[in-house]
C-alpha positions as a printed NumPy array, in Angstrom:
array([[  0.004,  -0.177,   0.005],
       [  1.169,   3.384,  -0.902],
       [  2.428,   5.556,   2.303],
       [ -0.292,   8.041,   3.33 ],
       [  1.908,  11.129,   2.385],
       [  3.784,  10.242,  -0.775],
       [  2.68 ,  11.943,  -4.007],
       [  4.548,   9.601,  -6.113],
       [  5.858,  11.98 ,  -8.824],
       [  8.278,  14.943,  -9.203],
       [ 12.053,  14.985,  -9.648],
       [ 15.001,  15.043,  -7.422],
       [ 17.12 ,  18.186,  -7.43 ],
       [ 20.358,  16.543,  -5.588],
       [ 22.335,  13.842,  -7.073],
       [ 24.819,  11.181,  -5.624],
       [ 27.22 ,   9.756,  -8.039],
       [ 29.846,   7.125,  -7.979],
       [ 33.112,   8.359,  -8.726],
       [ 33.767,   5.251, -10.928],
       [ 30.671,   5.962, -13.002],
       [ 32.42 ,   9.317, -14.272],
       [ 35.276,   7.671, -15.549],
       [ 33.959,   4.9  , -17.646],
       [ 31.285,   4.936, -20.198],
       [ 28.702,   3.224, -18.445],
       [ 24.939,   3.858, -18.389],
       [ 23.713,   5.307, -15.206],
       [ 20.745,   3.933, -13.292],
       [ 18.78 ,   7.099, -11.849],
       [ 17.273,   6.281,  -8.218],
       [ 15.   ,   8.881,  -6.525],
       [ 15.925,   8.59 ,  -2.797],
       [ 13.161,  11.188,  -1.634],
       [  9.671,  11.509,  -2.696],
       [  7.685,  15.137,  -1.751],
       [  4.913,  14.777,   0.629],
       [  1.449,  14.958,  -0.287],
       [  1.002,  18.633,   1.066],
       [ -2.465,  18.874,   1.179],
       [ -2.914,  15.529,   3.254],
       [  0.447,  16.433,   5.021],
       [ -0.924,  20.031,   6.324],
       [ -4.601,  18.621,   7.238],
       [ -3.151,  16.188,   9.617],
       [ -0.796,  18.774,  11.088],
       [ -3.451,  21.342,  11.67 ],
       [ -4.814,  19.822,  15.215],
       [ -1.278,  19.823,  16.389],
       [ -0.617,  23.275,  15.262],
       [ -3.79 ,  24.56 ,  17.306],
       [ -2.579,  22.955,  20.691],
       [  1.015,  24.328,  20.146],
       [  2.541,  20.843,  19.963],
       [  4.275,  21.418,  16.605],
       [  5.995,  24.38 ,  15.437],
       [  3.573,  25.007,  12.827],
       [  2.027,  28.119,  11.582],
       [ -1.318,  27.935,  10.043],
       [ -1.193,  31.959,   9.215],
       [  1.578,  31.019,   6.562],
       [ -0.68 ,  28.884,   4.388],
       [ -0.694,  29.931,   0.957],
       [ -3.884,  31.397,  -0.228],
       [ -6.474,  29.066,  -1.557],
       [ -6.788,  25.12 ,  -1.491],
       [ -3.363,  23.709,  -0.883],
       [ -2.675,  20.993,  -3.679],
       [ -0.873,  17.597,  -2.997],
       [  2.115,  18.765,  -5.264],
       [  2.461,  22.006,  -3.365],
       [  5.717,  21.295,  -1.866],
       [  6.466,  24.646,  -1.282],
       [  3.675,  25.156,   1.038],
       [  5.149,  22.882,   3.653],
       [  8.305,  24.625,   3.707],
       [  5.975,  27.989,   4.278],
       [  4.226,  26.244,   7.237],
       [  6.979,  24.649,   9.173],
       [  8.554,  27.044,  11.897],
       [ 11.443,  25.571,  13.446],
       [ 12.161,  26.902,  17.105],
       [ 15.577,  27.102,  16.452],
       [ 16.878,  30.429,  14.901],
       [ 19.71 ,  29.018,  13.243],
       [ 17.51 ,  27.139,  11.244],
       [ 16.536,  29.368,   7.803],
       [ 13.905,  26.812,   6.66 ],
       [ 12.514,  23.205,   7.169],
       [ 10.895,  20.632,   4.642],
       [  9.526,  17.139,   4.925],
       [ 10.018,  14.45 ,   2.131],
       [  9.283,  10.683,   2.371],
       [ 12.432,   8.302,   2.041],
       [ 12.085,   5.563,  -0.698],
       [ 13.645,   2.775,   1.316],
       [ 13.401,  -0.218,  -1.292],
       [ 14.643,   2.011,  -4.152],
       [ 17.615,   3.288,  -1.783],
       [ 18.575,  -0.061,  -0.382],
       [ 18.774,  -1.554,  -3.984],
       [ 21.043,   1.25 ,  -5.215],
       [ 23.327,   1.17 ,  -1.991],
       [ 23.728,  -2.741,  -2.666],
       [ 24.634,  -1.872,  -6.261],
       [ 27.383,   0.615,  -4.901],
       [ 28.933,  -1.965,  -2.996],
       [ 29.1  ,  -4.388,  -5.924],
       [ 32.253,  -3.533,  -7.816],
       [ 30.937,  -5.685, -10.71 ],
       [ 27.589,  -4.084, -11.449],
       [ 26.833,  -3.363, -14.869],
       [ 24.838,  -0.091, -14.303],
       [ 26.268,   2.132, -11.42 ],
       [ 23.376,   4.206,  -9.772],
       [ 22.742,   8.049,  -9.326],
       [ 21.264,   8.516,  -5.938],
       [ 18.829,  11.419,  -6.581],
       [ 17.636,  13.488,  -3.268],
       [ 15.642,  16.515,  -3.617],
       [ 15.711,  18.425,  -0.507],
       [ 14.068,  21.908,  -1.093],
       [ 11.535,  22.959,  -3.713],
       [ 11.351,  26.858,  -4.666],
       [  9.917,  28.987,  -2.11 ],
       [  9.535,  32.699,  -1.828],
       [ 11.854,  32.677,   0.937],
       [ 14.206,  30.052,  -0.524],
       [ 15.798,  28.646,  -3.422],
       [ 15.686,  24.933,  -4.727],
       [ 18.95 ,  22.984,  -3.731],
       [ 20.6  ,  21.625,  -6.767],
       [ 23.922,  19.763,  -6.056],
       [ 25.702,  16.46 ,  -7.064],
       [ 26.856,  14.298,  -4.263],
       [ 29.767,  11.882,  -4.863],
       [ 30.186,   9.083,  -2.451],
       [ 33.752,   7.949,  -1.629],
       [ 32.717,   5.029,   1.128],
       [ 29.689,   2.8  ,   1.736],
       [ 29.908,   0.489,   4.282],
       [ 27.361,  -1.599,   6.314],
       [ 27.64 ,  -2.129,   9.89 ],
       [ 27.208,  -5.263,  12.215],
       [ 23.702,  -3.952,  13.153],
       [ 22.555,  -3.669,   9.734],
       [ 23.155,   0.237,   9.232],
       [ 24.701,   1.89 ,   5.919],
       [ 26.783,   4.632,   6.119],
       [ 27.589,   6.602,   3.181],
       [ 30.408,   9.066,   3.28 ],
       [ 31.313,  11.634,   0.338],
       [ 31.454,  15.072,  -0.968],
       [ 29.299,  17.613,  -3.124],
       [ 30.826,  17.637,  -6.888],
       [ 33.029,  20.68 ,  -7.62 ],
       [ 32.891,  21.746,  -4.02 ],
       [ 36.197,  21.396,  -2.386],
       [ 35.95 ,  20.76 ,   1.32 ],
       [ 32.386,  19.455,   1.321],
       [ 31.12 ,  16.851,   3.191],
       [ 28.27 ,  14.33 ,   3.052],
       [ 27.456,  11.828,   6.028],
       [ 24.435,   9.534,   5.423],
       [ 23.448,   6.806,   7.706],
       [ 20.32 ,   4.579,   7.308],
       [ 18.424,   1.502,   7.911],
       [ 14.849,   0.602,   6.934],
       [ 12.561,   3.682,   6.704],
       [ 15.08 ,   6.019,   8.759],
       [ 17.823,   8.123,   7.652],
       [ 20.013,  10.759,   9.505],
       [ 22.81 ,  12.814,   8.108],
       [ 24.701,  16.002,   7.246],
       [ 25.324,  17.437,   4.05 ],
       [ 27.849,  20.816,   3.691],
       [ 28.934,  22.877,   0.806],
       [ 29.528,  26.389,  -0.124],
       [ 28.846,  27.525,   3.104],
       [ 25.596,  25.691,   3.279],
       [ 24.574,  23.102,   5.782],
       [ 21.694,  20.541,   5.683],
       [ 20.563,  18.346,   8.477],
       [ 18.635,  15.134,   7.731],
       [ 16.588,  13.419,  10.411],
       [ 13.39 ,  11.327,  10.866],
       [ 10.325,  13.738,  11.435],
       [  8.343,  12.835,  14.646],
       [  5.737,  15.788,  14.501],
       [  3.044,  13.062,  14.124],
       [  2.435,   9.678,  16.096],
       [  5.333,   7.509,  16.079],
       [  3.515,   4.986,  13.955],
       [  2.587,   7.453,  11.233],
       [  5.869,   9.23 ,  10.92 ],
       [  9.307,   7.087,  10.985],
       [  7.4  ,   4.085,   9.718],
       [  6.55 ,   5.689,   6.755],
       [  9.84 ,   7.062,   5.875],
       [  8.787,  10.615,   6.984],
       [ 12.029,  12.872,   6.999],
       [ 13.144,  16.426,   7.957],
       [ 15.491,  18.453,   6.151],
       [ 16.894,  21.504,   8.038],
       [ 18.791,  24.387,   6.276],
       [ 21.166,  25.706,   8.905],
       [ 22.299,  29.437,   8.386],
       [ 23.815,  30.539,  11.486],
       [ 27.846,  29.899,  11.558],
       [ 28.909,  27.06 ,  14.226],
       [ 30.113,  28.631,  17.429],
       [ 33.249,  27.36 ,  18.826],
       [ 34.083,  24.65 ,  21.428],
       [ 34.834,  25.863,  24.737],
       [ 38.128,  27.732,  25.549],
       [ 40.816,  25.838,  27.318],
       [ 39.725,  25.11 ,  30.836],
       [ 41.579,  23.746,  33.795],
       [ 41.92 ,  20.067,  32.801],
       [ 43.369,  17.776,  35.448],
       [ 44.238,  18.491,  39.008],
       [ 47.72 ,  18.685,  39.606],
       [ 48.417,  15.755,  41.554],
       [ 47.618,  13.211,  38.657],
       [ 49.871,  10.195,  39.173],
       [ 52.672,   9.395,  37.093],
       [ 52.343,   6.869,  33.991],
       [ 53.935,   3.4  ,  34.515],
       [ 54.481,   2.979,  30.391],
       [ 57.125,   5.398,  30.169],
       [ 58.565,   3.538,  27.007],
       [ 55.851,   5.234,  25.42 ],
       [ 57.287,   8.62 ,  26.137],
       [ 56.897,  10.351,  22.981],
       [ 58.959,  13.494,  24.   ],
       [ 61.944,  11.067,  23.566],
       [ 62.521,  11.283,  19.978],
       [ 60.405,   8.289,  18.631],
       [ 59.055,   8.534,  15.085],
       [ 55.268,   8.526,  15.224],
       [ 55.306,   6.715,  11.931],
       [ 56.903,   3.856,  13.725],
       [ 53.933,   3.595,  16.443],
       [ 51.789,   0.723,  15.598],
       [ 47.964,   1.242,  15.233],
       [ 45.98 ,   0.682,  18.248],
       [ 42.332,   0.408,  18.771],
       [ 40.555,   3.024,  21.139],
       [ 37.277,   1.821,  22.607],
       [ 34.784,   4.726,  23.082],
       [ 31.411,   4.723,  24.855],
       [ 28.907,   7.12 ,  22.949],
       [ 26.586,   8.022,  25.854],
       [ 23.384,  10.624,  24.967],
       [ 20.808,  12.168,  26.9  ],
       [ 17.011,  11.748,  26.392],
       [ 16.681,  15.106,  25.117],
       [ 19.372,  14.662,  22.486],
       [ 17.936,  11.38 ,  21.323],
       [ 14.305,  12.81 ,  21.088],
       [ 15.954,  15.83 ,  19.049],
       [ 17.648,  13.551,  16.443],
       [ 14.342,  11.502,  15.844],
       [ 14.205,   8.954,  18.48 ],
       [ 16.329,   5.561,  19.564],
       [ 16.808,   4.416,  16.295],
       [ 17.766,   7.608,  14.543],
       [ 20.203,   8.154,  17.168],
       [ 21.767,   4.77 ,  16.719],
       [ 22.327,   5.774,  13.387],
       [ 23.777,   9.081,  14.23 ],
       [ 26.28 ,   7.612,  16.402],
       [ 27.289,   5.026,  13.803],
       [ 27.911,   8.07 ,  11.271],
       [ 29.928,   9.929,  13.863],
       [ 32.282,   6.834,  14.597],
       [ 32.518,   6.078,  10.683],
       [ 33.328,   9.483,   9.863],
       [ 36.15 ,   9.859,  12.746],
       [ 38.023,   6.788,  11.371],
       [ 37.722,   8.036,   8.039],
       [ 39.364,  11.646,   8.828],
       [ 41.972,   9.258,  10.753],
       [ 42.831,   7.704,   7.702],
       [ 42.868,  10.614,   5.48 ],
       [ 45.243,  12.337,   8.035],
       [ 47.498,   9.336,   8.214],
       [ 46.646,   8.541,  11.625],
       [ 46.562,   4.592,  11.764],
       [ 44.731,   4.309,  14.956],
       [ 40.959,   3.008,  14.913],
       [ 38.311,   3.67 ,  17.124],
       [ 35.621,   1.315,  18.088],
       [ 32.074,   1.852,  19.307],
       [ 32.282,  -0.472,  22.418],
       [ 29.277,   0.622,  24.207],
       [ 26.276,   3.176,  23.399],
       [ 22.967,   4.375,  24.912],
       [ 21.108,   6.557,  27.004],
       [ 21.945,   8.168,  30.254],
       [ 19.703,   9.519,  32.977],
       [ 20.356,  13.355,  33.206],
       [ 18.467,  16.335,  33.462],
       [ 20.185,  18.774,  31.338],
       [ 21.266,  22.155,  32.617],
       [ 22.938,  23.601,  29.622],
       [ 26.141,  23.956,  31.516],
       [ 28.831,  21.582,  29.531],
       [ 31.486,  22.338,  31.961],
       [ 29.484,  21.232,  34.734],
       [ 28.556,  18.484,  32.777],
       [ 31.83 ,  17.021,  31.903],
       [ 32.82 ,  17.249,  35.557],
       [ 29.871,  15.379,  36.696],
       [ 30.462,  12.858,  33.763],
       [ 33.986,  12.171,  35.108],
       [ 33.691,  12.158,  38.856],
       [ 32.67 ,   8.983,  40.76 ],
       [ 31.317,   8.938,  44.101],
       [ 29.274,  12.175,  43.942],
       [ 25.798,  10.47 ,  43.282],
       [ 25.212,  12.003,  40.005],
       [ 26.359,  10.079,  37.14 ],
       [ 28.166,   7.3  ,  38.879],
       [ 26.701,   4.296,  36.483],
       [ 29.289,   5.796,  33.626],
       [ 32.183,   4.537,  35.672],
       [ 30.555,   0.785,  35.751],
       [ 29.728,   1.091,  32.07 ],
       [ 33.547,   2.012,  31.507],
       [ 34.966,  -0.4  ,  33.524],
       [ 32.842,  -3.234,  32.436],
       [ 33.137,  -2.961,  28.869],
       [ 36.845,  -1.568,  28.881],
       [ 36.147,   1.59 ,  27.765],
       [ 39.225,   4.275,  27.016],
       [ 37.1  ,   7.269,  26.42 ],
       [ 33.421,   7.951,  27.266],
       [ 31.652,  10.78 ,  25.077],
       [ 28.361,  12.202,  26.073],
       [ 26.068,  14.011,  23.401],
       [ 23.798,  16.514,  24.784],
       [ 21.164,  18.772,  23.583],
       [ 21.648,  21.971,  25.33 ],
       [ 24.916,  23.778,  25.682],
       [ 25.196,  26.33 ,  22.861],
       [ 26.8  ,  28.911,  22.288],
       [ 29.356,  26.172,  23.225],
       [ 29.664,  23.123,  21.049],
       [ 31.819,  20.977,  23.405],
       [ 34.399,  20.549,  26.253],
       [ 36.899,  17.832,  27.21 ],
       [ 39.695,  17.177,  29.39 ],
       [ 43.051,  17.678,  27.676],
       [ 46.223,  15.954,  29.12 ],
       [ 48.869,  18.539,  30.035],
       [ 52.092,  16.409,  31.131],
       [ 52.952,  13.616,  29.196],
       [ 54.707,  11.876,  32.068],
       [ 51.247,  11.759,  33.719],
       [ 48.418,   9.028,  33.808],
       [ 45.128,  10.773,  32.596],
       [ 43.312,   7.665,  32.327],
       [ 40.816,   8.763,  34.728],
       [ 40.205,  11.852,  32.488],
       [ 39.376,  10.335,  29.33 ],
       [ 35.904,  12.038,  29.091],
       [ 34.169,  14.874,  26.729],
       [ 30.885,  16.398,  26.235],
       [ 29.613,  17.455,  22.794],
       [ 26.464,  19.222,  21.772],
       [ 24.359,  17.407,  19.309],
       [ 23.788,  20.119,  16.83 ],
       [ 27.508,  20.573,  16.557],
       [ 28.773,  16.825,  16.554],
       [ 28.666,  15.923,  13.13 ],
       [ 27.896,  19.304,  11.392],
       [ 30.89 ,  21.202,  13.068],
       [ 33.074,  18.252,  13.484],
       [ 32.955,  18.831,  17.186],
       [ 32.998,  15.262,  17.98 ],
       [ 36.006,  14.583,  16.313],
       [ 37.595,  17.742,  17.93 ],
       [ 36.657,  16.856,  21.45 ],
       [ 37.915,  13.402,  20.91 ],
       [ 41.247,  14.95 ,  19.83 ],
       [ 41.865,  16.809,  22.745],
       [ 41.88 ,  13.613,  24.843],
       [ 44.525,  12.543,  22.45 ],
       [ 46.69 ,  15.635,  23.098],
       [ 45.634,  17.835,  20.404],
       [ 45.073,  21.755,  21.123],
       [ 43.434,  24.711,  19.188],
       [ 45.208,  27.132,  17.021],
       [ 47.841,  29.178,  18.641],
       [ 45.948,  32.358,  18.239],
       [ 43.62 ,  31.509,  20.629],
       [ 45.705,  28.751,  22.925],
       [ 49.314,  29.623,  22.871],
       [ 50.337,  27.123,  25.378],
       [ 53.445,  24.849,  24.444],
       [ 54.743,  21.4  ,  25.395],
       [ 51.344,  20.463,  27.039],
       [ 51.731,  17.623,  26.606],
       [ 54.11 ,  17.829,  23.488],
       [ 55.276,  20.691,  21.472],
       [ 53.848,  21.741,  18.241],
       [ 50.372,  20.068,  18.964],
       [ 48.026,  22.941,  17.625],
       [ 45.671,  23.321,  14.942],
       [ 46.222,  25.335,  11.851],
       [ 44.688,  28.057,   9.348],
       [ 45.918,  27.478,   5.717],
       [ 44.929,  28.579,   2.157],
       [ 42.898,  25.964,   0.227],
       [ 41.87 ,  28.081,  -2.765],
       [ 41.769,  31.591,  -4.297],
       [ 40.818,  34.037,  -1.49 ],
       [ 39.544,  31.153,   0.494],
       [ 41.216,  29.907,   3.751],
       [ 40.374,  26.504,   5.496],
       [ 41.089,  25.298,   9.187],
       [ 41.768,  21.928,  10.434],
       [ 39.573,  20.323,  12.883],
       [ 41.096,  21.739,  15.806],
       [ 41.522,  25.408,  14.519],
       [ 39.051,  28.028,  15.626],
       [ 37.748,  30.995,  13.254],
       [ 38.929,  33.87 ,  15.39 ],
       [ 42.11 ,  34.173,  13.217],
       [ 39.922,  34.127,  10.209],
       [ 37.742,  36.995,  11.424],
       [ 40.533,  38.967,  13.295],
       [ 43.441,  38.999,  11.081],
       [ 42.275,  37.595,   7.478],
       [ 39.031,  39.812,   7.459],
       [ 36.707,  37.111,   6.95 ],
       [ 33.074,  38.201,   7.783],
       [ 31.851,  36.383,  10.847],
       [ 28.628,  35.524,   8.865],
       [ 30.754,  34.191,   6.049],
       [ 33.07 ,  31.904,   8.058],
       [ 31.284,  28.624,   6.627],
       [ 31.932,  29.752,   3.234],
       [ 35.268,  31.903,   3.243],
       [ 37.045,  29.757,   6.108],
       [ 35.401,  26.624,   6.67 ],
       [ 36.76 ,  23.796,   9.154],
       [ 37.979,  20.915,   6.898],
       [ 37.638,  17.288,   7.945],
       [ 41.377,  16.739,   8.365],
       [ 44.144,  17.134,  11.253],
       [ 47.016,  19.166,  10.126],
       [ 50.638,  17.835,   9.973],
       [ 53.774,  16.924,   8.297],
       [ 53.8  ,  16.26 ,   4.677],
       [ 51.328,  19.253,   4.12 ],
       [ 50.678,  20.001,   0.506],
       [ 52.686,  22.638,  -1.029],
       [ 49.398,  23.972,  -2.205],
       [ 47.932,  24.869,   1.151],
       [ 50.067,  27.664,   2.591],
       [ 49.859,  27.904,   6.457],
       [ 48.942,  31.134,   7.925],
       [ 50.71 ,  32.488,   9.798],
       [ 53.688,  31.018,   8.826],
       [ 55.57 ,  30.639,  12.222],
       [ 52.573,  27.862,  12.509],
       [ 54.041,  25.869,   9.614],
       [ 55.559,  23.104,  11.882],
       [ 52.217,  22.597,  14.084],
       [ 51.123,  19.057,  13.863],
       [ 47.844,  17.736,  15.408],
       [ 48.114,  14.555,  13.605],
       [ 51.414,  13.909,  15.527],
       [ 49.83 ,  14.461,  19.112],
       [ 46.977,  11.856,  18.044],
       [ 49.247,   9.444,  16.424],
       [ 51.61 ,   9.409,  19.494],
       [ 49.305,   9.899,  22.376],
       [ 46.493,   7.818,  20.713],
       [ 49.025,   4.658,  21.783],
       [ 48.909,   5.741,  25.545],
       [ 44.835,   6.427,  25.458],
       [ 44.512,   2.876,  23.883],
       [ 45.955,   1.516,  27.183],
       [ 43.416,   3.622,  29.237],
       [ 41.305,   0.418,  30.29 ]])
């Protein structure tokens, strides 16, 4: 039976194309991933919720006259997000069976016909344009739980990112290119039985630049004990390329508020898998040999206060009666690093503990907190994790040296004509204060790229300021990762 909200016609505006198909004279099979919602039916179902303030939905924004089933623009008009960082919201329907077939073809190198995955994110509306981009996947993976993850970039958009994670009728993800950012997640404005089960999917267009993570804070106390494994001392001249690959076991916890905002338990599980997969992909792209394994994931009972520093400290502390179950989870599952995704915390995207003395044992401080909205879209999950592994912000904002090693700071660099980029650890302040990039144009003219800076940096990317040319967050991560992997 056709789902209630599907119109069944209309063309897609966003295409996801395999790189392999572009270099060979093969036929391309076009697969429509999203269908438009039946606008008239959808709006009728939402009206009762709007009248009782159960949904951010404006009846006053309805176009004049009768809404037709194909009037997709009317849905964008009436959806009123309660977050001022969101410019507009659309609701579409996931074509699950078509998508599953296309992904199977992607993973089959011998396929005669390679698919083009087409996604329609936004129609033309009075206050926004139709989105037209092509998405090129680099990596497709199916997890043990049956979740499929697609990593890629937008065609002809250097530094763009695509992260899509899906299972059955549920999809989550992030698309970033040219200063624009789109969040994709299950729509739960209707009863659960009506929405995710039918593939109803929300698409948010983000307009505000992402804020920074927390400024450096006092990390661990001064009486942290010395390490026993001094053979791993990375100030002893050890070549980081000689350090063998280690597996770092992570727990990814999240509050119920964050889970509900992401679209529910299944959607959050997909979101977590996307975070871990992209983190490992970034490590590979940055010549970091370590691998991060999701060893545990689940909700914790926490009433959010919006104070990420306070939450970080409560997460780490034991015996204070607040989050003591976290330490039990960590010990039982042999967790090296514990992360917590929260819903409230902006304008700070996250905070962690940073090791400051290579000779000391920080195993009891392997914790970080990240705000959900920043975790994937702003790469804050990777940013905070890298702090635990000894990487620091760029020197313009954090000029501490030798904590825990020298030259462990993020960098800013040229990445095109009149274009600057930042590695994952660098803040945007240098771009605004010294490079005259308007604050509102940061995501377009000085974006954060999905890489950790380090040695053998391409000559085409000139580091600014030039005195930062020897900075290497990847060296810190490669070296200190061996220590963190032995935390449990």
